CSV table of C-alpha atoms in Angstrom, one decimal:
chain,number,residue,atom,x,y,z
A,740,UNK,CA,51.5,13.5,-49.9
A,741,UNK,CA,49.6,13.5,-46.6
A,742,UNK,CA,51.8,11.1,-44.7
A,743,UNK,CA,53.7,13.8,-42.7
A,744,UNK,CA,50.4,15.3,-41.6
A,745,UNK,CA,49.2,11.8,-40.6
A,746,UNK,CA,52.3,11.2,-38.6
A,747,UNK,CA,52.1,14.6,-36.9
A,748,UNK,CA,48.4,14.0,-36.1
A,749,UNK,CA,49.1,10.6,-34.5
A,750,UNK,CA,51.9,12.1,-32.4
A,751,UNK,CA,49.7,15.0,-31.2
A,752,UNK,CA,46.9,12.7,-30.3
A,753,UNK,CA,49.1,10.2,-28.4
A,754,UNK,CA,51.4,12.7,-26.6
A,755,UNK,CA,51.3,13.0,-22.8
A,756,UNK,CA,49.0,15.6,-21.4
A,757,UNK,CA,50.7,19.0,-21.6
A,758,UNK,CA,53.5,17.8,-23.8
A,759,UNK,CA,51.8,18.2,-27.1
A,760,UNK,CA,53.6,20.4,-29.7
A,761,UNK,CA,51.9,22.4,-32.3
A,762,UNK,CA,51.5,21.0,-35.8
A,763,UNK,CA,54.0,23.4,-37.4
A,764,UNK,CA,56.6,22.7,-34.6
A,765,UNK,CA,56.2,19.0,-35.1
A,766,UNK,CA,56.6,19.2,-38.8
A,767,UNK,CA,59.6,21.5,-38.7
A,768,UNK,CA,61.5,19.6,-36.0
A,769,UNK,CA,61.0,16.2,-37.6
A,770,UNK,CA,63.5,14.8,-40.0
A,771,UNK,CA,62.3,13.6,-43.4
A,772,UNK,CA,62.4,9.9,-42.3
A,773,UNK,CA,60.4,10.7,-39.2
A,774,UNK,CA,57.8,12.6,-41.2
A,775,UNK,CA,57.3,9.4,-43.3
A,776,UNK,CA,57.1,7.0,-40.4
A,777,UNK,CA,54.9,4.0,-41.1
A,778,UNK,CA,54.7,4.8,-44.8
A,779,UNK,CA,54.8,1.0,-45.7
A,780,UNK,CA,52.0,0.2,-43.3
A,781,UNK,CA,50.0,3.2,-44.7
A,782,UNK,CA,50.4,1.7,-48.2
A,783,UNK,CA,49.3,-1.7,-46.8
A,784,UNK,CA,46.2,-0.1,-45.3
A,785,UNK,CA,45.1,0.9,-48.8
A,786,UNK,CA,43.8,-2.6,-49.0
A,787,UNK,CA,41.1,-1.8,-46.5
A,788,UNK,CA,38.6,-0.3,-49.1
A,789,UNK,CA,39.4,-3.3,-51.4
A,790,UNK,CA,38.5,-5.7,-48.7
A,791,UNK,CA,35.4,-3.7,-47.9
A,792,UNK,CA,34.1,-3.6,-51.5
A,793,UNK,CA,35.0,-7.2,-52.2
A,794,UNK,CA,33.1,-8.3,-49.0
A,795,UNK,CA,30.2,-6.0,-50.0
A,796,UNK,CA,30.0,-7.5,-53.5
A,797,UNK,CA,30.2,-11.0,-52.2
A,798,UNK,CA,27.5,-10.4,-49.6
A,799,UNK,CA,25.3,-8.6,-52.2
A,800,UNK,CA,25.6,-11.5,-54.7
A,801,UNK,CA,24.6,-14.0,-52.1
A,802,UNK,CA,21.6,-11.9,-51.0
A,803,UNK,CA,20.4,-11.4,-54.5
A,804,UNK,CA,20.7,-15.1,-55.3
A,805,UNK,CA,18.7,-16.0,-52.2
A,806,UNK,CA,16.1,-13.4,-53.2
A,807,UNK,CA,15.9,-14.9,-56.7
A,808,UNK,CA,15.4,-18.4,-55.3
A,809,UNK,CA,12.6,-17.1,-53.0
A,810,UNK,CA,10.9,-15.3,-56.0
A,811,UNK,CA,8.7,-17.8,-57.7
A,812,UNK,CA,6.5,-15.6,-59.8
A,813,UNK,CA,9.2,-14.4,-62.2
A,814,UNK,CA,12.7,-15.5,-63.2
A,815,UNK,CA,14.2,-12.0,-63.5
A,816,UNK,CA,16.9,-11.1,-61.0
A,817,UNK,CA,16.6,-8.0,-58.8
A,818,UNK,CA,18.8,-5.3,-60.2
A,819,UNK,CA,19.7,-3.6,-57.0
A,820,UNK,CA,19.4,-3.9,-53.2
A,821,UNK,CA,17.0,-2.0,-51.1
A,822,UNK,CA,18.4,1.0,-49.2
A,823,UNK,CA,18.2,-0.9,-45.9
A,824,UNK,CA,19.9,-4.0,-47.3
A,825,UNK,CA,22.7,-2.0,-48.9
A,826,UNK,CA,23.1,-0.1,-45.6
A,827,UNK,CA,23.4,-3.3,-43.5
A,828,UNK,CA,25.7,-5.1,-46.0
A,829,UNK,CA,27.9,-1.9,-46.2
A,830,UNK,CA,28.2,-1.9,-42.4
A,831,UNK,CA,29.0,-5.6,-42.2
A,832,UNK,CA,31.6,-5.2,-45.0
A,833,UNK,CA,33.3,-2.3,-43.3
A,834,UNK,CA,33.4,-4.3,-40.0
A,835,UNK,CA,35.1,-7.2,-41.8
A,836,UNK,CA,37.6,-4.9,-43.5
A,837,UNK,CA,38.4,-3.1,-40.2
A,838,UNK,CA,38.8,-6.4,-38.3
A,839,UNK,CA,41.2,-7.7,-40.9
A,840,UNK,CA,43.4,-4.5,-41.2
A,841,UNK,CA,43.2,-3.3,-37.6
A,842,UNK,CA,46.4,-4.9,-36.4
A,843,UNK,CA,48.2,-2.9,-39.1
A,844,UNK,CA,46.4,0.3,-37.9
A,845,UNK,CA,47.7,-0.3,-34.4
A,846,UNK,CA,51.2,-0.9,-35.6
A,847,UNK,CA,51.1,2.3,-37.6
A,848,UNK,CA,49.9,4.3,-34.6
A,849,UNK,CA,52.6,2.7,-32.4
A,850,UNK,CA,55.3,3.6,-34.9
A,851,UNK,CA,54.1,7.2,-35.4
A,852,UNK,CA,53.6,7.8,-31.7
A,853,UNK,CA,57.0,6.6,-30.6
A,854,UNK,CA,58.5,9.7,-29.0
A,855,UNK,CA,62.2,10.4,-29.0
A,856,UNK,CA,62.1,13.5,-26.7
A,857,UNK,CA,62.7,11.7,-23.5
A,858,UNK,CA,66.2,11.9,-21.9
A,859,UNK,CA,66.1,8.4,-20.4
A,860,UNK,CA,68.3,6.1,-22.5
A,861,UNK,CA,66.2,3.0,-22.0
A,862,UNK,CA,63.1,4.8,-23.1
A,863,UNK,CA,64.9,6.2,-26.1
A,864,UNK,CA,66.1,2.7,-27.0
A,865,UNK,CA,62.6,1.4,-26.6
A,866,UNK,CA,61.2,4.2,-28.7
A,867,UNK,CA,63.7,3.5,-31.5
A,868,UNK,CA,62.8,-0.2,-31.4
A,869,UNK,CA,59.1,0.7,-31.9
A,870,UNK,CA,60.0,2.6,-35.1
A,871,UNK,CA,60.1,-0.6,-37.1
A,872,UNK,CA,57.1,-2.9,-38.0
A,873,UNK,CA,58.7,-5.9,-36.2
A,874,UNK,CA,59.5,-3.6,-33.2
A,875,UNK,CA,55.9,-2.4,-33.1
A,876,UNK,CA,54.5,-5.9,-33.3
A,877,UNK,CA,56.8,-7.1,-30.5
A,878,UNK,CA,56.0,-4.1,-28.3
A,879,UNK,CA,52.2,-4.6,-28.7
A,880,UNK,CA,52.5,-8.3,-28.1
A,881,UNK,CA,54.8,-7.9,-25.1
A,882,UNK,CA,52.7,-5.2,-23.4
A,883,UNK,CA,49.2,-6.2,-24.2
A,884,UNK,CA,49.1,-9.7,-25.7
A,885,UNK,CA,47.0,-10.8,-28.6
A,886,UNK,CA,44.1,-8.6,-27.7
A,887,UNK,CA,46.4,-5.6,-27.8
A,888,UNK,CA,46.3,-5.8,-31.6
A,889,UNK,CA,42.6,-5.0,-31.4
A,890,UNK,CA,42.7,-2.4,-28.6
A,891,UNK,CA,40.4,0.5,-29.6
A,892,UNK,CA,38.7,-1.3,-32.4
A,893,UNK,CA,35.3,-0.3,-31.1
A,894,UNK,CA,36.1,3.4,-31.6
A,895,UNK,CA,37.5,2.7,-35.1
A,896,UNK,CA,34.4,0.8,-36.1
A,897,UNK,CA,32.0,3.5,-34.7
A,898,UNK,CA,34.1,6.1,-36.6
A,899,UNK,CA,34.0,4.4,-40.0
A,900,UNK,CA,31.1,2.0,-40.2
A,901,UNK,CA,28.3,4.6,-40.4
A,902,UNK,CA,29.9,6.7,-43.1
A,903,UNK,CA,30.8,3.6,-45.2
A,904,UNK,CA,27.4,2.1,-44.8
A,905,UNK,CA,25.8,5.3,-46.0
A,906,UNK,CA,28.2,5.6,-48.9
A,907,UNK,CA,27.4,2.1,-50.1
A,908,UNK,CA,23.7,2.6,-49.7
A,909,UNK,CA,23.8,5.8,-51.7
A,910,UNK,CA,26.0,4.2,-54.3
A,911,UNK,CA,23.5,1.4,-54.8
A,912,UNK,CA,20.6,3.9,-55.3
A,913,UNK,CA,22.7,6.0,-57.7
A,914,UNK,CA,23.8,3.0,-59.8
A,915,UNK,CA,20.2,1.8,-60.1
A,916,UNK,CA,19.0,5.3,-61.1
A,917,UNK,CA,21.8,5.7,-63.5
A,918,UNK,CA,21.0,2.3,-65.1
A,919,UNK,CA,17.4,3.3,-65.6
A,920,UNK,CA,18.4,6.7,-67.1
A,921,UNK,CA,20.8,5.1,-69.5
A,922,UNK,CA,18.1,2.6,-70.7
A,923,UNK,CA,15.7,5.5,-71.2
A,924,UNK,CA,18.3,7.5,-73.1
A,925,UNK,CA,19.1,4.5,-75.3
A,926,UNK,CA,15.4,4.0,-76.0
A,927,UNK,CA,14.9,7.7,-76.9
A,928,UNK,CA,17.9,7.7,-79.2
A,929,UNK,CA,16.8,4.4,-80.9
A,930,UNK,CA,13.3,5.9,-81.4
A,931,UNK,CA,14.7,9.1,-82.8
A,932,UNK,CA,17.0,7.2,-85.2
A,933,UNK,CA,14.1,5.1,-86.4
A,934,UNK,CA,12.0,8.2,-87.1
A,935,UNK,CA,14.8,9.8,-89.0
A,936,UNK,CA,15.3,6.7,-91.2
A,937,UNK,CA,11.6,6.5,-92.0
A,938,UNK,CA,11.3,10.2,-92.9
């Protein structure tokens, strides 16, 4: 549903200074296929949260196992991470997910930013070539080399890591609190049921 807005936003952000069109003008002048540029890559990028949560869970399990081995007084496993540990693991997990999916993000932006308004035929041919995934990959490789696939990753990490780390930290605290509340509710219901049977 939001793909045309995403495409328009990318075009507005990457247009040359003074040549940016308004949102409504971009949306009304674009064809339906142009509005849905890079839809396939956008669908591929839905794997980013999956990678993030998988990495977080794997890191969490390793940390909890290590804490259990270090704990000699009791054999019980810690139920949840500390807030700081959850924050750090969330940040690391988001960095991993961003690093894995960033070449697809660069291709998506390259496809969406390809501008067909120029009158020069060679630039128009180049722009049409960039509208495909293989064309975008080739253009990035040709112009910038291997490191071009990670151009701007610092800004992307700064943009997403803090919010993701906070989200996972809060999720850990909420899940621990919810578990305690459910156990208390279960105990209360069990006690009430026992009292009703004995009465």
